[in-house]
Short mmCIF file of C-alpha atoms in Angstrom, two decimals:
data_model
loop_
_atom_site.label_atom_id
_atom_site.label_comp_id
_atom_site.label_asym_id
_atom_site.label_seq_id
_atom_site.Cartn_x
_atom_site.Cartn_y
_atom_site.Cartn_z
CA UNK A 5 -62.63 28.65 120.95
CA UNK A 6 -59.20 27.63 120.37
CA UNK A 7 -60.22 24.60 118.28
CA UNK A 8 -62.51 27.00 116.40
CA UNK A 9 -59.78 29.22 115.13
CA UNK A 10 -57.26 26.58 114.32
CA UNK A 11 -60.00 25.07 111.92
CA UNK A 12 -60.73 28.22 110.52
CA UNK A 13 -57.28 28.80 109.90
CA UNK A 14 -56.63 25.57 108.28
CA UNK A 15 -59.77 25.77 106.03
CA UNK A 16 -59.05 29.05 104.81
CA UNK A 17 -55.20 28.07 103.96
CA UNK A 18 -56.88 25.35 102.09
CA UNK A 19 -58.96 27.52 100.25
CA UNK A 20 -56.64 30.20 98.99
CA UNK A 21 -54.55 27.43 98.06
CA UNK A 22 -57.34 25.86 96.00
CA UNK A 23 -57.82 29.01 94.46
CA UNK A 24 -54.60 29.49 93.36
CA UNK A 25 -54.24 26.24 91.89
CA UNK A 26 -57.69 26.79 89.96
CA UNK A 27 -55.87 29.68 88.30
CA UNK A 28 -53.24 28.12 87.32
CA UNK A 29 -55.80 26.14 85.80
CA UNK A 30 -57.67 28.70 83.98
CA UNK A 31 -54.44 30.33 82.99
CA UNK A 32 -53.29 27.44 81.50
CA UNK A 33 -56.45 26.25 80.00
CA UNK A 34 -56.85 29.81 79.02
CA UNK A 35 -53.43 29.54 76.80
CA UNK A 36 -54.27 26.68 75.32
CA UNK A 37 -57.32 27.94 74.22
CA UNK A 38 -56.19 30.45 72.66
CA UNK A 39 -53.38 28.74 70.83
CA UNK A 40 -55.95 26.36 69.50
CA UNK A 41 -57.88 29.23 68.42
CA UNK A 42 -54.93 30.86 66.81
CA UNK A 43 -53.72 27.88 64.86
CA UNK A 44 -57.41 27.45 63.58
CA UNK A 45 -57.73 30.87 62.48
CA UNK A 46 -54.98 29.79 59.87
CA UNK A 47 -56.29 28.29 56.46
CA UNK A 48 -54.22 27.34 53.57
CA UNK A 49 -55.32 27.88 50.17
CA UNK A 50 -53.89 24.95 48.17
CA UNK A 51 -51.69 25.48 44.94
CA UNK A 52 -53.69 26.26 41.69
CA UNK A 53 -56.50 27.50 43.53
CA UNK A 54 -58.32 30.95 44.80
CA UNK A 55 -60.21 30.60 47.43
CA UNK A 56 -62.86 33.00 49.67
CA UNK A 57 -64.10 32.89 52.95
CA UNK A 58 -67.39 31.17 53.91
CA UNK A 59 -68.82 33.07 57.14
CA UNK A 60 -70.31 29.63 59.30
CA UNK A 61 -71.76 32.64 61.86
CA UNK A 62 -73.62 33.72 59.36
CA UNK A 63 -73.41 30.77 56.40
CA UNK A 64 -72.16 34.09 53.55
CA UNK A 65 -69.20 33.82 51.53
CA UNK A 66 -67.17 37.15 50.90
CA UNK A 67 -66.65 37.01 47.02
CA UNK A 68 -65.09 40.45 47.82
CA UNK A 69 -61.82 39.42 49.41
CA UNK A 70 -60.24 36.84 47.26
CA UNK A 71 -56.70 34.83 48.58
CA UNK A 72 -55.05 32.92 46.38
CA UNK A 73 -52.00 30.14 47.43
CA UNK A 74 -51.00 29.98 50.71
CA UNK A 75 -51.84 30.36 54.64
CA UNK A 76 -53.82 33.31 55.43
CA UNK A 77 -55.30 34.25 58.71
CA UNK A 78 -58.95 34.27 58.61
CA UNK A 79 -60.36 33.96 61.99
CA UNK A 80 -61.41 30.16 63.09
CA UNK A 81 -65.14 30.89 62.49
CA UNK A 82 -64.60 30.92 58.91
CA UNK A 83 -63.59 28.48 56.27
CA UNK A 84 -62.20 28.95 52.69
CA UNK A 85 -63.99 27.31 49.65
CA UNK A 86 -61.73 27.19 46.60
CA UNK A 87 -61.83 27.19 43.24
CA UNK A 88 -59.35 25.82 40.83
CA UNK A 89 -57.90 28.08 38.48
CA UNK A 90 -56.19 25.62 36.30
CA UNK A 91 -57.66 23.54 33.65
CA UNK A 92 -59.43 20.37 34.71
CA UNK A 93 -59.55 17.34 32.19
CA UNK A 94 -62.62 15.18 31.78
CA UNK A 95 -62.36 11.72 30.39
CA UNK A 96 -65.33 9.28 29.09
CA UNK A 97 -63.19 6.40 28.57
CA UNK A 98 -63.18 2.31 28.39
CA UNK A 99 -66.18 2.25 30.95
CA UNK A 100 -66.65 5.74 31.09
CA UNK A 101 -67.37 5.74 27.37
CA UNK A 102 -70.73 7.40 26.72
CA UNK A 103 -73.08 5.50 24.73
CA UNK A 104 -75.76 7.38 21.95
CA UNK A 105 -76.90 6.26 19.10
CA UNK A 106 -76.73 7.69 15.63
CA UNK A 107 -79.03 8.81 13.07
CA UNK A 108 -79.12 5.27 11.71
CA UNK A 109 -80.38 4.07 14.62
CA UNK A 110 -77.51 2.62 15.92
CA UNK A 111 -75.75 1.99 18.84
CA UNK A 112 -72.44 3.73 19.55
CA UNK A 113 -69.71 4.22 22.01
CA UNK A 114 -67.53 7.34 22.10
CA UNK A 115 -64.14 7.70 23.84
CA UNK A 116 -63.42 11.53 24.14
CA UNK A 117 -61.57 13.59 26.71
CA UNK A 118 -61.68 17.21 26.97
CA UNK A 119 -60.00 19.74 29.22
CA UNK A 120 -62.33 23.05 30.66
CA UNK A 121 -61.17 25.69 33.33
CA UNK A 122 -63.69 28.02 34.92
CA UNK A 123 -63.82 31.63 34.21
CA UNK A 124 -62.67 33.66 37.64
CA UNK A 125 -64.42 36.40 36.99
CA UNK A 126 -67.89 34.41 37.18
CA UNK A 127 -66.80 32.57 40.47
CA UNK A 128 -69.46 34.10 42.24
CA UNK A 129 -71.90 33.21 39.59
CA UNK A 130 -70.77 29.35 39.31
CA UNK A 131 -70.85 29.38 43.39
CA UNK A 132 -74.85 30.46 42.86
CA UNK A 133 -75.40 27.96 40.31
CA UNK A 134 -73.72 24.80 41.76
CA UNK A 135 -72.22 25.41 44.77
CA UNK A 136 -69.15 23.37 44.97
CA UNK A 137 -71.17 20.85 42.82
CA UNK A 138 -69.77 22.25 39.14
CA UNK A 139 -67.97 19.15 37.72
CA UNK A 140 -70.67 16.89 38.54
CA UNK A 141 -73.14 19.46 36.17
CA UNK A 142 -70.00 19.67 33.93
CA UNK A 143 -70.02 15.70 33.39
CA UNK A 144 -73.90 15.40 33.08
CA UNK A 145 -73.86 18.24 30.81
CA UNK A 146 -71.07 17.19 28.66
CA UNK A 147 -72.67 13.75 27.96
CA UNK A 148 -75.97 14.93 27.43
CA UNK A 149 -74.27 17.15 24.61
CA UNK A 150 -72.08 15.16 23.23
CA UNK A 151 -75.46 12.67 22.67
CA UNK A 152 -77.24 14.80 21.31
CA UNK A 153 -74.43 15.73 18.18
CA UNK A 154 -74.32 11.97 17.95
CA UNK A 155 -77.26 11.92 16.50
CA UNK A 156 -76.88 14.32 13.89
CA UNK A 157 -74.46 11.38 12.10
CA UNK A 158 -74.63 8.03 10.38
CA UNK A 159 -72.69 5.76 12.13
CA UNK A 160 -70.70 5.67 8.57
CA UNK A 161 -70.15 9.31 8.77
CA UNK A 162 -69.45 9.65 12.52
CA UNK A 163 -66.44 7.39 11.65
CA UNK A 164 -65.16 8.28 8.22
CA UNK A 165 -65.71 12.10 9.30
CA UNK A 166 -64.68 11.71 12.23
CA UNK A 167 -62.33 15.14 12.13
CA UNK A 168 -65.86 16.99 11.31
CA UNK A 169 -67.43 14.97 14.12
CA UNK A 170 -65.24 16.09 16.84
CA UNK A 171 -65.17 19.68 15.82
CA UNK A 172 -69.09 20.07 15.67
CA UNK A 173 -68.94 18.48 19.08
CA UNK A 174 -66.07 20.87 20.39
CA UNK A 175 -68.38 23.40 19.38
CA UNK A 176 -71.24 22.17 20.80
CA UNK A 177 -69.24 21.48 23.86
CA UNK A 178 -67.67 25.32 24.01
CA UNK A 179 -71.46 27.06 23.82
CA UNK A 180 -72.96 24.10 26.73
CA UNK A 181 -69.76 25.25 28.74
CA UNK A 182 -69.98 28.99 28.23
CA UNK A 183 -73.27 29.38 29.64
CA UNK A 184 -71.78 28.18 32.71
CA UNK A 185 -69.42 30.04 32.66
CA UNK A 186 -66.53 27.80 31.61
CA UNK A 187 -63.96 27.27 28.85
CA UNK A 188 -63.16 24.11 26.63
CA UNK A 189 -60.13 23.10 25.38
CA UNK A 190 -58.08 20.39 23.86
CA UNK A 191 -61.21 18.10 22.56
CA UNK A 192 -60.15 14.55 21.34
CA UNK A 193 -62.73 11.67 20.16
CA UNK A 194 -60.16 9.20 20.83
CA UNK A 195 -62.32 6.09 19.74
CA UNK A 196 -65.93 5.31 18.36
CA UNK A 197 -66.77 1.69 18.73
CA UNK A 198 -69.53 0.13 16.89
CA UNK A 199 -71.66 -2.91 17.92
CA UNK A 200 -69.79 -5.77 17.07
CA UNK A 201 -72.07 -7.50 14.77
CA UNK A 202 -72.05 -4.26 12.45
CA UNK A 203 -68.22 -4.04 12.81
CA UNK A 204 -67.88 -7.66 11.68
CA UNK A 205 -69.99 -6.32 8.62
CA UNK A 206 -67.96 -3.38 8.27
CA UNK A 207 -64.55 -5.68 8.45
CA UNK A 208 -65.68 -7.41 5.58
CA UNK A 209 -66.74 -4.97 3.54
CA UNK A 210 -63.74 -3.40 3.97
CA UNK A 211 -61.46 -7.10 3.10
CA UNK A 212 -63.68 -7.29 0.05
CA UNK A 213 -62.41 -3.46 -0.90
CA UNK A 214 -59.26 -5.00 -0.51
CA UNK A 215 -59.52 -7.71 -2.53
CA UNK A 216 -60.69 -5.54 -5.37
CA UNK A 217 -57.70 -3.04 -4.81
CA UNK A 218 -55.29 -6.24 -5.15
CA UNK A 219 -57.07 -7.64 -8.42
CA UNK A 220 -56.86 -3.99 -10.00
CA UNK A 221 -53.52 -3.64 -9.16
CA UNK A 222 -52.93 -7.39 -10.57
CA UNK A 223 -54.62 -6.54 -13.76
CA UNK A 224 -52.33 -3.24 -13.39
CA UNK A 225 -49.69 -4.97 -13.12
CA UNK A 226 -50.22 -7.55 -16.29
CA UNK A 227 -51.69 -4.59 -18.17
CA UNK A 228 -47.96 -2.89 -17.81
CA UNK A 229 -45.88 -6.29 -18.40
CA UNK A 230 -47.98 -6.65 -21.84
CA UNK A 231 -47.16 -3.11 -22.90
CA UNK A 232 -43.51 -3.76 -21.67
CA UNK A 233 -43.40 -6.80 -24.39
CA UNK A 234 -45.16 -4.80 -27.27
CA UNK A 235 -42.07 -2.10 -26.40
CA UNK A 236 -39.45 -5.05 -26.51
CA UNK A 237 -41.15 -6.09 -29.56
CA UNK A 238 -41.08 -3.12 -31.20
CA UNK A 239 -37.59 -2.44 -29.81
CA UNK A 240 -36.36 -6.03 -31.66
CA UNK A 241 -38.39 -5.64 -34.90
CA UNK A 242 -36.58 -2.20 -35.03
CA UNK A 243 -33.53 -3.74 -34.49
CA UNK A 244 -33.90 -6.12 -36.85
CA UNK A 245 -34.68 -3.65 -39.74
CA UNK A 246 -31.71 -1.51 -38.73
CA UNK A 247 -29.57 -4.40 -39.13
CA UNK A 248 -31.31 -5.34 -42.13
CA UNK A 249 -31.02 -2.47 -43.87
CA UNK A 250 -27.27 -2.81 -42.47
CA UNK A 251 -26.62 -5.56 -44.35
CA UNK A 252 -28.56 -4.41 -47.74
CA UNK A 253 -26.68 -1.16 -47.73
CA UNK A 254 -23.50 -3.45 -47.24
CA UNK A 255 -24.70 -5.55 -50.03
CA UNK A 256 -25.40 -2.74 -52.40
CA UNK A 257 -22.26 -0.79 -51.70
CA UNK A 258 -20.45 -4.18 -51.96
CA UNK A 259 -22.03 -4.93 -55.45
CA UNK A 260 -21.46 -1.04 -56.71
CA UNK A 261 -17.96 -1.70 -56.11
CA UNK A 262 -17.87 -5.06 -57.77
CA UNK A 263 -19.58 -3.74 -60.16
CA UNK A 264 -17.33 -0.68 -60.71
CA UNK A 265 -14.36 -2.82 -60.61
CA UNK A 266 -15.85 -4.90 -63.47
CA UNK A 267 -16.86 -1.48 -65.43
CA UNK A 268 -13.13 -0.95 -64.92
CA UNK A 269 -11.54 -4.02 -66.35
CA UNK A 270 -14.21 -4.81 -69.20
CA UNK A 271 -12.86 -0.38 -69.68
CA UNK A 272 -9.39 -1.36 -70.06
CA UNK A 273 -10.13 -4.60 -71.79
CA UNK A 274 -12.25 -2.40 -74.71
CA UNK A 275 -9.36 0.51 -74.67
CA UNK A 276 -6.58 -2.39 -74.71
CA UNK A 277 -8.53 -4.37 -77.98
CA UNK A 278 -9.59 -0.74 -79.47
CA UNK A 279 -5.64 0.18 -79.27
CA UNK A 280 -4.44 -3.64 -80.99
CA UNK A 281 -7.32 -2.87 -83.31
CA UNK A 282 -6.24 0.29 -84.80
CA UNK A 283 -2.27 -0.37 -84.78
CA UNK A 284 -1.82 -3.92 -85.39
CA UNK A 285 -4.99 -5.64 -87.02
CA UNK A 286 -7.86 -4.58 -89.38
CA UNK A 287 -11.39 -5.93 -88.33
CA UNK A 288 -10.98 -9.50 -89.70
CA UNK A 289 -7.94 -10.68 -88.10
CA UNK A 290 -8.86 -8.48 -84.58
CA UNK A 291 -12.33 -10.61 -84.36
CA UNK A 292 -10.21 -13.61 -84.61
CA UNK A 293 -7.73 -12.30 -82.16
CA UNK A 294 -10.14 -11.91 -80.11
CA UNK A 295 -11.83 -15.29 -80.26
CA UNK A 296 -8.64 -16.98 -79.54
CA UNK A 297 -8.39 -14.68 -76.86
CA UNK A 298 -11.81 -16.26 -75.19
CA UNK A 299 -10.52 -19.98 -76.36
CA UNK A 300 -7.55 -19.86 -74.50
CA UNK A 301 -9.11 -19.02 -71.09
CA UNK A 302 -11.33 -22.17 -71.38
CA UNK A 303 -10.37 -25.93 -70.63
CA UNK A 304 -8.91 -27.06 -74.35
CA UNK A 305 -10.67 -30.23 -73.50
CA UNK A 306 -14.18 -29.14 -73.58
CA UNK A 307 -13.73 -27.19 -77.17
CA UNK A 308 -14.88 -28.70 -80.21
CA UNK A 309 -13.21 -28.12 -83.70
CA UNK A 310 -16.03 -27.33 -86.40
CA UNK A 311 -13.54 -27.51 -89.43
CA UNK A 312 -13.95 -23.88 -89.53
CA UNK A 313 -13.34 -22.81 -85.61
CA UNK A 314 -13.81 -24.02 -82.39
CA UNK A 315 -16.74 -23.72 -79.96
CA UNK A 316 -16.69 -23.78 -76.30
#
């Protein structure tokens, strides 16, 4: 009976014991628990985003509440899906490029880049449309657009227009995007490549427009050194008539003078004879006055005596 008791006793010190070890346990466990829960009902809404709550109880999203940036308490049976509220840029470049082909017929590769941002007031909306899936639409969509204004062109057009060509695909662009509810921006055809064998063809074409441009301005340039001689020409020949009639006025005025200085003397010579005439000589003796007057400013050696006068 003893040895009955004694074991009872012992087993049922062992047993509270247990028990009060197991709640430590569950205590602990307990606070653990519910610091795990705690720190999962947290979620962080990144920067540049909204965000709302998906429900995985009941697989709803609230579009009612709406966080934006930052940790918010939530519960840990929900989740946020976000929504960027800054503009996203989409680039089809180098092997991104997207390939359509022209009016023409031919083959062409455009390098663009564009920027969108969704319209948060039609969150909801775009949620309903793609889910979380609205770039990959936005990329399909923007190609299959930006094809089909592609072949409105040329290939000639596309790239000589190409200011006219990136605003008709802008627009094009803006009304594709609007009707899911998104915005376009800052639209840029950076590059359209043609196949090479056309571009070759093009090059040359364009070296032989050259070479025409640098034989016009050749001729353009002989045209004005010929009219630059006629000038020089024109500018010596009047040059030389201005000196010309220089030297004939110089001539005549010269001449005038001579000629007035002669007028003067032959003058004074017919006043001096007219004056010896009427006070010294009658007409006889003055005509022979004046023939000796003549002899003596010739050489005596040329005259010849006649018997009646001499003769020079």
């Amino acid at each position: 009976m003893h040895c009955s008791l004694t074991t009872f006793f012992v087993f049922h010190t062992f047993f509270n014991s247990l028990m009060v070890k197991l709640g430590s346990c569950c205590i602990f466990v307990s606070v653990i628990l519910a610091v795990v829960l705690i720190i999962s009902s947290f979620s962080v809404v990144d920067l540049g985003n909204v965000a709302f709550t998906y429900n995985s109880v009941t697989g709803r999203v609230d579009f009612v509440n709406k966080y934006v940036e930052g940790r918010h308490l939530i519960g840990f049976y929900k989740s946020f899906i976000s929504f960027p509220t800054v503009k996203r840029n989409i680039d089809f470049s180098d092997s991104q490029s997207i390939g359509c082909r022209s009016i023409d017929g031919l083959q062409l590769d455009l390098e663009l880049s564009f920027r969108y941002n969704l319209d948060t007031s039609k969150l909801e909306e775009v949620y309903d449309m793609f889910m979380l899936n609205y770039e990959t639409y936005y990329y399909v969509s923007a190609r299959d657009t930006i094809r089909d204004v592609c072949s409105n062109f040329t290939a000639i057009a596309a790239i000589r227009n190409r200011s006219t060509t990136a605003i008709q695909m802008e627009t094009a662009l803006s009304n594709a995007f609007s009707g899911s509810h998104a915005f376009v921006d800052n639209f840029q055809l950076n590059n359209i490549v043609l196949p090479v064998a056309y571009s070759a063809a093009i090059d040359e074409i364009a070296e032989a427009l050259q070479n025409i441009l640098k034989v016009k301005e050749e001729q353009v340039a002989r045209l004005v050194e010929a009219e630059t001689e006629v000038l020089n020409a024109n500018y010596n020949k009047n040059i030389a008539i201005n000196q010309a009639n220089a030297e004939a006025k110089s001539i005549l005025t010269t001449a005038a003078a001579e000629a007035s200085s002669i007028k003067g003397v032959v003058n004074a010579t017919a006043n001096a004879h007219e004056s010896l005439k009427q006070n010294f000589f009658d007409d006889e003796d003055f005509l022979r006055y004046i023939q000796v007057d003549v002899l003596s400013e010739h050489d005596s050696s040329k005259l010849v005596f006649t018997g009646d006068e001499y003769i020079a």
